[in-house]
Amino acid sequence: MDVKVQSLIEQFGITEQTREFLAKPKYMYIDGQFQSDLDRPTIAAINPCTGGKITEIPLGTAADVDTAVKAAKHAMYKGEWSKFSPRDREQALRKLAELIRENAQTIAEIESLDSGKAISGCKAVDLNVAANTFEYYAGWATKIEGSTRDTSFPVDCVTYTRKQPVGVVGAIVPWNWPLGMAVWKMAAPLAVGCSIVLKPAEITSLSMLYLMELAEKAGFPKGAINIVTGKGSVVGNAIVEHKDVSKISFTGSTNTGKIVGQAAISRVAHATLELGGKSPMIAFEDADIDALAKNTLGSVYFNAGQVCSAGSRLYVHRSRYDEAVAKIKAIAEGIKLGPCLDPETVMGPVINKTQQDSILGFIEQGKAQGATLVTGGEALASDGTFVRPTLFADCTNDMTIVQEEIFGPVLVVIPFDTEEEAVELANDNIYGLASSIWTKDLSRANRLIPQIDAGAVWVNIHDPGDPAMPFGGFKQSGIGKDLGPEQLAYFLETKSVWIKI
Ligand code: ADP
């Protein structure tokens, strides 16, 4: 471990469990074993606050994916996992949620160090997302059902449909919510009895490896969950192309999602793709602008803006435009940037230098294209990859910063005059992940909900979340849904059964 990371740890302290976990060498988790015998090249896990190395993560190979898929297949069709009753699955999922809550401080420390997330937000949001999602799908394990059908077929038959798990699930997740997104991918398939081969993002694998220690304690048998760490082009690609992976569940960028989706369809495998976003917020003349400004802390300024559903485009009625800009500026300037482990920190760094450079590049483009930089717009002088919360006014829809996903703490503001214009501007984007409407007039909100081209429309709030509510985009934001009962359907095949009597 680099001395810079050590001194960060010494300054803020971590639990003894976190220390022990970080001190151990890291191995992939396949067939119920941490693979200490595999000699693989490694990639450094870097702490984004300091730029220092935390530990090393093995770079898996296509052969490791094959071993993991074989283990997953055996577990699901022949091994102990195949013998788990719905109630057994429910109990294992519930136990895992309980262990996440019991070990919340340790998981938050690991996640915060690895991803740079402010530990306060990590505890308040990421940990609850994970535990709540496992608990929600635990409840579904015992409620999978088909239906009997009355047919008009001339021969007497008993006819019914039967739901059964789709097979081995290949899950590929990004670095912005390493734990949360992975749990979104794991909970529903485990509830219905699928087994999983999951690849974390190569730069944020630590929380998944820790989670496997808890999964063992929760009673998941070998092969039910397998973690293969490594690169997207190697491990991710091998998962997508493996003939025995029946279903791909992917969250990441739209560009990578297109590659993954094409590879999956070329061998007729199911794929759910949760991709990018550039989600609009539309504030009318009667909007509560104070509430909207405050909500940016839970959306575009949360997690340093690395949130796919972030409200990153704000359309405001011209009569409230100046007020909105002034109030959001005050919020943005009040955000405390700092080291991830500091409980007082509200915003940590972005994930790495590549991402920081990309965000700063967008900011330069915004300035060059004539947007007014109201606040932020720069990096901090620090070893960490911090970007100040940024607000652009006087934007127009043709600007790059209005059209493209920046995936950083950057909000753009655009005025409008009529309701029709607002909807047109909001829909004028390749993405359609989420949106919000800010108005006291619920008749207007209801009128607009069907007109907004997005997988979610929130009214007077942006970025709420609960496992009961499906999440997934329209247009280039994706195919399919995570969460809710809707997600279960992606992991179940329907079998038509006819029995002549
Ligand atoms: P980002 O641009 O935010 O890093 P990506 O979409 O590239 O997001 O990555 C999301 C996940 O997809 C990561 O786990 C990454 O390693 C993986 N990945 C990247 N390229 C591929 C690929 N060709 N096939 C499968 N997975 C990939």
Coordinates of C-alpha atoms and ligand atoms in Angstrom, one line a residue:
M1 CA 0.0 0.0 0.0
D2 CA 1.2 3.4 -1.0
V3 CA 2.2 5.8 1.9
K4 CA -0.3 8.4 0.7
V5 CA -3.1 5.9 1.2
Q6 CA -1.6 4.8 4.6
S7 CA -1.6 8.4 5.8
L8 CA -5.2 8.9 4.7
I9 CA -6.1 5.8 6.6
E10 CA -4.2 7.0 9.7
Q11 CA -5.8 10.4 9.6
F12 CA -9.4 9.2 9.6
G13 CA -9.1 5.6 10.9
I14 CA -10.7 2.4 9.6
T15 CA -12.0 -0.7 11.3
E16 CA -9.8 -3.6 12.2
Q17 CA -11.8 -5.7 9.7
T18 CA -11.1 -3.3 6.9
R19 CA -7.4 -3.4 7.8
E20 CA -7.3 -7.2 7.7
F21 CA -9.2 -7.3 4.4
L22 CA -6.8 -4.7 2.7
A23 CA -3.7 -6.5 4.0
K24 CA -4.7 -9.8 2.4
P25 CA -3.7 -10.6 -1.2
K26 CA -6.7 -10.4 -3.5
Y27 CA -8.0 -13.4 -5.5
M28 CA -10.9 -14.1 -7.8
Y29 CA -13.7 -16.0 -6.3
I30 CA -14.7 -19.1 -8.4
D31 CA -16.5 -22.2 -7.3
G32 CA -16.6 -21.2 -3.7
Q33 CA -12.8 -20.6 -3.5
F34 CA -10.6 -17.6 -3.5
Q35 CA -8.3 -18.6 -6.3
S36 CA -4.9 -18.3 -4.5
D37 CA -3.3 -20.9 -6.7
L38 CA -3.8 -18.9 -9.9
D39 CA -0.8 -16.8 -10.9
R40 CA -2.2 -13.9 -12.8
P41 CA -0.8 -10.5 -13.7
T42 CA -2.4 -7.8 -11.6
I43 CA -3.8 -4.3 -11.9
A44 CA -3.3 -1.7 -9.1
A45 CA -6.4 -0.6 -7.2
I46 CA -5.9 3.1 -6.9
N47 CA -7.4 5.4 -4.3
P48 CA -8.7 8.4 -6.3
C49 CA -8.2 10.9 -3.4
T50 CA -4.5 10.4 -3.3
G51 CA -3.6 8.6 -6.5
G52 CA -1.9 6.0 -4.3
K53 CA -2.1 2.2 -4.7
I54 CA -4.3 0.4 -2.2
T55 CA -3.6 -3.2 -3.4
E56 CA -3.4 -5.4 -6.5
I57 CA -6.3 -7.1 -8.3
P58 CA -5.8 -10.2 -10.5
L59 CA -6.4 -9.8 -14.2
G60 CA -8.5 -12.8 -15.1
T61 CA -8.4 -14.6 -18.4
A62 CA -10.9 -16.2 -20.8
A63 CA -9.9 -19.5 -19.2
D64 CA -10.9 -18.2 -15.8
V65 CA -14.3 -17.2 -17.2
D66 CA -14.7 -20.7 -18.6
T67 CA -13.9 -22.2 -15.2
A68 CA -16.3 -19.9 -13.5
V69 CA -19.1 -20.6 -16.0
K70 CA -18.6 -24.4 -15.6
A71 CA -18.8 -23.9 -11.8
A72 CA -21.9 -21.8 -12.2
K73 CA -23.6 -24.3 -14.5
H74 CA -22.8 -27.2 -12.2
A75 CA -24.1 -25.3 -9.2
M76 CA -27.3 -24.4 -10.9
Y77 CA -28.2 -27.8 -12.5
K78 CA -26.5 -30.4 -10.3
G79 CA -24.8 -28.9 -7.2
E80 CA -26.0 -27.8 -3.9
W81 CA -27.4 -24.6 -5.3
S82 CA -29.8 -26.6 -7.5
K83 CA -31.2 -28.2 -4.4
F84 CA -32.0 -24.9 -2.7
S85 CA -35.7 -24.5 -2.2
P86 CA -37.3 -21.1 -2.8
R87 CA -37.3 -20.7 1.0
D88 CA -33.6 -21.5 1.2
R89 CA -32.9 -18.9 -1.4
E90 CA -35.0 -16.4 0.5
Q91 CA -33.1 -17.1 3.7
A92 CA -29.7 -16.8 2.1
L93 CA -30.6 -13.5 0.4
R94 CA -32.0 -12.1 3.7
K95 CA -28.9 -13.2 5.6
L96 CA -26.6 -11.5 3.1
A97 CA -28.6 -8.3 3.6
E98 CA -28.3 -8.6 7.3
L99 CA -24.5 -9.2 7.0
I100 CA -24.2 -6.1 4.8
R101 CA -25.9 -4.0 7.5
E102 CA -23.7 -5.6 10.3
N103 CA -20.6 -4.8 8.3
A104 CA -21.7 -1.5 6.9
Q105 CA -18.8 0.5 8.2
T106 CA -16.2 -1.9 6.8
I107 CA -17.9 -2.1 3.4
A108 CA -18.2 1.7 3.2
E109 CA -14.5 2.1 4.0
I110 CA -13.5 -0.4 1.4
E111 CA -15.8 1.2 -1.2
S112 CA -14.9 4.7 -0.3
L113 CA -11.1 4.0 -0.5
D114 CA -11.5 2.1 -3.8
S115 CA -13.8 4.5 -5.7
G116 CA -13.2 7.8 -3.9
K117 CA -16.8 8.1 -2.8
A118 CA -17.5 10.3 0.1
I119 CA -18.0 7.8 3.0
S120 CA -21.1 9.7 4.3
G121 CA -23.0 9.2 1.0
C122 CA -21.6 5.7 0.7
K123 CA -23.1 4.7 4.0
A124 CA -26.4 6.6 3.5
V125 CA -27.0 5.4 0.0
D126 CA -24.8 2.6 -1.4
L127 CA -25.0 0.3 1.6
N128 CA -28.8 0.7 1.9
V129 CA -29.2 0.2 -1.9
A130 CA -27.4 -3.1 -1.5
A131 CA -29.1 -4.4 1.6
N132 CA -32.6 -3.2 0.6
T133 CA -32.3 -4.9 -2.8
F134 CA -31.3 -8.2 -1.4
E135 CA -34.2 -8.0 1.0
Y136 CA -36.7 -7.0 -1.6
Y137 CA -35.8 -10.0 -3.9
A138 CA -35.6 -12.4 -0.9
G139 CA -39.3 -11.8 -0.7
W140 CA -39.8 -12.8 -4.4
A141 CA -38.0 -16.1 -4.1
T142 CA -41.1 -17.8 -2.8
K143 CA -43.5 -16.1 -5.2
I144 CA -42.5 -17.3 -8.7
E145 CA -45.5 -18.7 -10.4
G146 CA -46.9 -19.8 -13.8
S147 CA -50.5 -20.1 -14.6
T148 CA -53.1 -22.7 -15.8
R149 CA -54.7 -21.9 -19.2
D150 CA -58.0 -23.0 -20.6
T151 CA -57.4 -23.8 -24.3
S152 CA -59.9 -24.6 -27.2
F153 CA -57.7 -27.3 -28.5
P154 CA -59.9 -30.3 -29.6
V155 CA -58.0 -32.9 -27.6
D156 CA -58.4 -32.7 -23.8
C157 CA -55.1 -31.5 -22.2
V158 CA -54.0 -30.0 -18.9
T159 CA -52.2 -26.8 -20.0
Y160 CA -50.1 -24.5 -17.9
T161 CA -47.1 -22.3 -18.0
R162 CA -44.1 -22.8 -15.8
K163 CA -41.4 -20.3 -15.0
Q164 CA -37.9 -21.5 -14.6
P165 CA -34.5 -19.8 -14.2
V166 CA -33.0 -18.8 -17.5
G167 CA -29.6 -20.3 -16.8
V168 CA -26.1 -18.9 -15.9
V169 CA -26.2 -15.1 -15.8
G170 CA -23.2 -13.1 -16.9
A171 CA -23.2 -9.8 -15.1
I172 CA -20.9 -6.9 -16.0
V173 CA -20.9 -3.8 -13.9
P174 CA -19.3 -0.3 -13.9
W175 CA -17.1 1.6 -11.4
N176 CA -19.5 4.3 -10.3
W177 CA -21.6 2.1 -7.9
P178 CA -19.4 -0.9 -7.6
L179 CA -21.4 -2.5 -4.8
G180 CA -24.8 -1.1 -5.6
M181 CA -24.8 -2.0 -9.3
A182 CA -23.4 -5.4 -8.7
V183 CA -26.2 -6.1 -6.2
W184 CA -28.8 -4.8 -8.7
K185 CA -27.4 -7.5 -11.1
M186 CA -27.3 -10.3 -8.5
A187 CA -30.3 -10.2 -6.3
A188 CA -33.1 -11.0 -8.8
P189 CA -31.3 -13.9 -10.6
L190 CA -30.3 -15.4 -7.3
A191 CA -33.9 -15.1 -6.1
V192 CA -35.2 -17.2 -9.0
G193 CA -32.4 -19.8 -8.8
C194 CA -29.9 -18.7 -11.5
S195 CA -26.2 -18.8 -10.8
I196 CA -23.9 -15.9 -11.6
V197 CA -20.5 -15.0 -13.1
L198 CA -19.9 -11.4 -12.3
K199 CA -17.2 -9.1 -13.5
P200 CA -16.6 -5.9 -11.5
A201 CA -15.0 -2.9 -13.3
E202 CA -11.3 -3.6 -13.2
I203 CA -10.7 -0.3 -11.3
T204 CA -13.2 -1.1 -8.5
S205 CA -13.2 -4.7 -7.6
L206 CA -12.6 -4.6 -3.9
S207 CA -16.1 -4.4 -2.5
M208 CA -17.2 -7.4 -4.5
L209 CA -14.4 -9.5 -3.2
Y210 CA -15.3 -8.6 0.3
L211 CA -19.0 -9.3 -0.4
M212 CA -18.0 -12.9 -1.3
E213 CA -16.7 -13.4 2.2
L214 CA -20.1 -12.4 3.4
A215 CA -21.9 -14.5 0.8
E216 CA -20.2 -17.6 2.1
K217 CA -21.3 -16.7 5.6
A218 CA -24.8 -16.2 4.4
G219 CA -24.8 -19.8 3.1
F220 CA -24.5 -19.4 -0.7
P221 CA -23.1 -22.7 -1.8
K222 CA -20.1 -23.0 -4.2
G223 CA -20.7 -21.9 -7.8
A224 CA -23.8 -19.9 -7.0
I225 CA -21.9 -16.6 -7.3
N226 CA -18.5 -16.3 -9.0
I227 CA -16.4 -13.2 -9.3
V228 CA -13.9 -12.9 -12.2
T229 CA -11.9 -9.7 -12.0
G230 CA -10.1 -8.1 -14.9
K231 CA -10.5 -6.2 -18.1
G232 CA -13.7 -5.7 -20.1
S233 CA -11.9 -6.6 -23.4
V234 CA -10.8 -9.9 -21.9
V235 CA -13.0 -11.1 -19.0
G236 CA -16.1 -9.1 -20.1
N237 CA -15.8 -10.2 -23.6
A238 CA -15.3 -13.9 -22.6
I239 CA -18.5 -13.7 -20.5
V240 CA -20.5 -12.2 -23.3
E241 CA -19.3 -14.8 -25.8
H242 CA -19.5 -17.8 -23.6
K243 CA -21.9 -20.4 -25.0
D244 CA -23.1 -21.4 -21.6
V245 CA -24.0 -17.9 -20.3
S246 CA -27.7 -17.7 -21.1
K247 CA -28.3 -14.1 -20.0
I248 CA -26.1 -11.0 -20.0
S249 CA -26.9 -8.3 -17.5
F250 CA -24.8 -5.2 -18.3
T251 CA -24.5 -1.7 -16.8
G252 CA -22.1 0.7 -18.4
S253 CA -21.6 3.2 -21.2
T254 CA -23.7 3.2 -24.3
N255 CA -20.7 2.6 -26.5
T256 CA -19.7 -0.6 -24.6
G257 CA -23.3 -1.6 -24.3
K258 CA -23.7 -1.6 -28.1
I259 CA -20.7 -4.0 -28.4
V260 CA -22.0 -6.2 -25.6
G261 CA -25.6 -6.2 -27.0
Q262 CA -24.4 -7.1 -30.5
A263 CA -22.2 -9.9 -29.2
A264 CA -25.0 -11.3 -27.2
I265 CA -27.5 -11.3 -30.0
S266 CA -25.1 -12.9 -32.4
R267 CA -25.4 -16.1 -30.4
V268 CA -29.0 -15.4 -29.5
A269 CA -28.4 -14.8 -25.8
H270 CA -30.7 -12.6 -23.7
A271 CA -29.2 -9.2 -22.8
T272 CA -30.4 -6.4 -20.5
L273 CA -28.4 -3.2 -21.1
E274 CA -28.5 -0.3 -18.6
L275 CA -26.6 2.5 -20.3
G276 CA -25.9 6.2 -20.3
G277 CA -28.1 9.2 -19.7
K278 CA -28.5 12.9 -19.9
S279 CA -31.6 13.3 -17.9
P280 CA -33.6 16.5 -18.1
M281 CA -35.2 18.4 -15.2
I282 CA -38.0 20.7 -16.3
A283 CA -38.9 23.5 -13.9
F284 CA -42.1 25.5 -14.6
E285 CA -43.0 29.0 -13.4
D286 CA -44.7 27.6 -10.3
A287 CA -41.7 25.2 -9.4
D288 CA -40.2 25.1 -5.9
I289 CA -36.8 26.2 -7.0
D290 CA -35.3 25.9 -3.5
A291 CA -36.2 22.2 -3.4
L292 CA -34.9 21.7 -6.9
A293 CA -31.6 23.4 -6.0
K294 CA -31.2 21.3 -2.9
N295 CA -32.1 18.1 -4.9
T296 CA -28.9 18.6 -7.0
L297 CA -27.0 17.4 -4.0
G298 CA -28.7 14.1 -4.3
S299 CA -28.4 13.9 -8.1
V300 CA -25.9 15.7 -10.4
Y301 CA -23.7 16.7 -7.5
F302 CA -24.0 13.3 -5.7
N303 CA -21.1 10.8 -6.2
A304 CA -19.2 13.6 -8.0
G305 CA -21.8 13.5 -10.7
Q306 CA -21.0 9.9 -11.7
V307 CA -24.6 8.9 -11.7
C308 CA -26.2 7.7 -14.9
S309 CA -29.6 9.1 -14.1
A310 CA -28.3 12.4 -12.8
G311 CA -30.4 15.4 -13.6
S312 CA -27.7 17.0 -15.7
R313 CA -29.8 19.3 -18.0
L314 CA -32.1 21.8 -16.4
Y315 CA -34.8 23.6 -18.4
V316 CA -36.3 26.5 -16.5
H317 CA -39.1 28.7 -17.3
R318 CA -37.6 32.1 -18.3
S319 CA -39.5 33.9 -15.4
R320 CA -37.5 31.7 -12.8
Y321 CA -34.3 31.4 -14.7
D322 CA -32.1 33.9 -12.8
E323 CA -33.4 32.7 -9.5
A324 CA -32.6 29.0 -10.4
V325 CA -29.1 29.9 -11.5
A326 CA -28.4 31.9 -8.4
K327 CA -29.8 29.2 -6.0
I328 CA -28.0 26.3 -7.6
K329 CA -24.7 28.4 -7.7
A330 CA -25.1 28.8 -3.9
I331 CA -25.6 25.1 -3.4
A332 CA -22.7 24.1 -5.6
E333 CA -20.4 26.5 -3.9
G334 CA -21.4 25.2 -0.5
I335 CA -20.4 21.6 -1.3
K336 CA -17.4 20.5 0.8
L337 CA -14.9 18.6 -1.3
G338 CA -12.5 16.5 0.6
P339 CA -10.9 13.1 1.3
C340 CA -13.2 10.2 0.8
L341 CA -12.8 8.9 4.4
D342 CA -13.5 12.2 6.0
P343 CA -17.1 12.0 7.4
E344 CA -17.5 15.7 6.7
T345 CA -16.8 15.3 3.0
V346 CA -19.8 15.8 0.7
M347 CA -18.0 15.3 -2.6
G348 CA -15.0 13.2 -3.2
P349 CA -12.8 13.0 -6.3
V350 CA -14.0 11.5 -9.6
I351 CA -12.7 8.0 -10.3
N352 CA -9.4 8.7 -12.1
K353 CA -7.3 11.0 -14.2
T354 CA -8.9 9.8 -17.5
Q355 CA -12.3 10.7 -16.2
Q356 CA -11.1 14.0 -14.7
D357 CA -9.5 15.0 -18.1
S358 CA -12.7 14.0 -19.9
I359 CA -14.9 16.2 -17.7
L360 CA -12.5 19.1 -17.9
G361 CA -12.4 18.7 -21.7
F362 CA -16.2 19.0 -21.8
I363 CA -16.0 22.1 -19.6
E364 CA -13.5 23.7 -22.1
Q365 CA -15.9 22.8 -24.9
G366 CA -18.8 24.4 -23.1
K367 CA -16.8 27.6 -22.7
A368 CA -15.6 27.6 -26.3
Q369 CA -19.2 27.1 -27.5
G370 CA -20.4 30.2 -25.6
A371 CA -21.9 28.8 -22.4
T372 CA -21.4 31.0 -19.3
L373 CA -19.4 29.3 -16.6
V374 CA -21.2 30.4 -13.4
T375 CA -19.2 28.4 -10.9
G376 CA -16.6 25.6 -10.7
G377 CA -15.1 24.4 -14.0
E378 CA -11.7 23.4 -12.6
A379 CA -9.8 20.7 -10.9
L380 CA -8.4 21.1 -7.3
A381 CA -4.7 21.4 -6.9
S382 CA -4.4 18.0 -5.2
D383 CA -3.0 14.5 -5.8
G384 CA -6.6 13.4 -6.0
T385 CA -8.8 13.7 -9.1
F386 CA -11.2 16.3 -7.8
V387 CA -13.4 18.5 -10.1
R388 CA -15.3 21.4 -8.5
P389 CA -19.1 21.3 -8.8
T390 CA -19.8 23.1 -12.0
L391 CA -22.7 25.1 -13.3
F392 CA -23.2 26.5 -16.8
A393 CA -25.8 29.0 -17.8
D394 CA -26.9 30.5 -21.2
C395 CA -26.7 27.1 -22.8
T396 CA -28.5 26.0 -25.9
N397 CA -29.5 22.5 -27.0
D398 CA -27.0 22.3 -29.8
M399 CA -24.0 22.5 -27.4
T400 CA -21.9 19.4 -26.7
I401 CA -22.3 19.9 -22.9
V402 CA -26.1 19.8 -23.3
Q403 CA -26.1 16.8 -25.6
E404 CA -23.4 14.5 -24.3
E405 CA -23.2 12.6 -21.0
I406 CA -20.3 14.2 -19.0
F407 CA -20.5 11.8 -16.0
G408 CA -19.2 14.5 -13.7
P409 CA -20.5 17.2 -11.4
V410 CA -21.6 19.5 -14.3
L411 CA -25.1 21.0 -14.7
V412 CA -26.3 23.0 -17.7
V413 CA -29.2 25.4 -17.6
I414 CA -31.4 26.4 -20.5
P415 CA -34.4 28.8 -20.4
F416 CA -37.8 28.1 -22.1
D417 CA -41.0 29.9 -22.6
T418 CA -43.8 27.4 -23.3
E419 CA -44.7 23.9 -22.1
E420 CA -44.5 22.6 -25.7
E421 CA -41.0 24.0 -26.1
A422 CA -39.8 22.5 -22.8
V423 CA -40.9 19.0 -23.8
E424 CA -39.3 19.3 -27.2
L425 CA -36.0 20.4 -25.7
A426 CA -36.1 17.7 -23.1
N427 CA -36.7 15.0 -25.7
D428 CA -34.1 16.3 -28.0
N429 CA -31.3 13.9 -26.9
I430 CA -30.2 10.4 -27.8
Y431 CA -30.7 9.2 -24.2
G432 CA -33.9 8.6 -22.3
L433 CA -33.0 7.2 -18.9
A434 CA -34.8 9.5 -16.5
S435 CA -36.4 13.0 -16.1
S436 CA -38.1 15.2 -13.6
I437 CA -40.9 17.8 -13.8
W438 CA -41.0 20.5 -11.3
T439 CA -44.4 22.1 -10.8
K440 CA -47.2 22.6 -8.3
D441 CA -49.8 21.9 -11.0
L442 CA -50.3 18.1 -10.9
S443 CA -52.7 18.3 -13.9
R444 CA -49.8 19.7 -16.0
A445 CA -47.5 17.0 -14.6
N446 CA -49.9 14.3 -15.5
R447 CA -50.3 15.7 -19.0
L448 CA -46.6 15.7 -19.5
I449 CA -45.7 12.3 -18.0
P450 CA -46.6 10.4 -21.2
Q451 CA -44.9 12.9 -23.4
I452 CA -41.4 12.7 -21.9
D453 CA -39.3 10.1 -23.6
A454 CA -37.6 8.5 -20.6
G455 CA -37.8 5.3 -18.5
A456 CA -38.6 7.4 -15.4
V457 CA -40.5 10.6 -14.8
W458 CA -40.2 12.0 -11.3
V459 CA -42.3 14.9 -10.2
N460 CA -40.8 17.5 -7.8
I461 CA -37.9 15.1 -7.0
H462 CA -35.0 13.8 -9.0
D463 CA -33.2 10.5 -8.4
P464 CA -35.4 8.8 -5.8
G465 CA -34.9 5.0 -5.6
D466 CA -36.4 1.9 -4.2
P467 CA -36.0 -1.8 -5.3
A468 CA -39.8 -2.0 -5.9
M469 CA -39.5 0.6 -8.7
P470 CA -38.1 -0.5 -12.1
F471 CA -35.1 1.4 -13.5
G472 CA -34.0 1.4 -17.1
G473 CA -34.0 3.6 -20.1
F474 CA -35.6 4.4 -23.4
K475 CA -33.8 5.2 -26.6
Q476 CA -30.0 4.8 -26.3
S477 CA -30.2 4.5 -22.5
G478 CA -30.8 0.8 -22.7
I479 CA -32.9 -2.2 -23.1
G480 CA -34.8 -3.8 -20.2
K481 CA -35.2 -2.9 -16.6
D482 CA -33.4 -3.5 -13.3
L483 CA -35.4 -3.7 -10.1
G484 CA -39.1 -4.2 -9.4
P485 CA -41.0 -7.4 -10.4
E486 CA -40.2 -6.4 -14.0
Q487 CA -36.5 -7.4 -13.5
L488 CA -37.5 -11.0 -12.4
A489 CA -39.0 -11.6 -15.9
Y490 CA -35.5 -11.2 -17.5
F491 CA -34.2 -14.2 -15.5
L492 CA -37.1 -16.5 -16.0
E493 CA -38.0 -18.6 -19.1
T494 CA -41.6 -19.4 -19.7
K495 CA -42.3 -23.0 -20.5
S496 CA -45.6 -24.1 -22.1
V497 CA -46.7 -27.4 -20.8
W498 CA -49.4 -29.6 -22.4
I499 CA -50.4 -32.9 -20.9
K500 CA -52.9 -35.0 -22.8
I501 CA -55.4 -36.6 -20.4
Ligands
ADP1 P1 -17.0 3.3 -18.5 O1 -16.8 3.9 -19.8 O2 -17.9 4.0 -17.6 O3 -15.7 2.8 -17.9 P2 -17.7 0.8 -19.7 O4 -19.0 0.7 -20.3 O5 -16.5 0.9 -20.6 O6 -17.8 2.0 -18.7 O7 -17.5 -0.4 -18.7 C1 -18.6 -1.0 -17.9 C2 -18.1 -2.4 -17.7 O8 -18.0 -3.1 -19.0 C3 -16.8 -2.6 -17.0 O9 -16.8 -3.7 -16.1 C4 -15.9 -2.9 -18.2 O10 -14.7 -3.6 -17.8 C5 -16.8 -3.7 -19.1 N1 -16.4 -3.8 -20.5 C6 -15.7 -2.9 -21.2 N2 -15.5 -3.3 -22.5 C7 -16.2 -4.5 -22.6 C8 -16.4 -5.4 -23.6 N3 -15.9 -5.2 -24.9 N4 -17.1 -6.5 -23.4 C9 -17.6 -6.8 -22.2 N5 -17.4 -5.9 -21.1 C10 -16.7 -4.8 -21.3

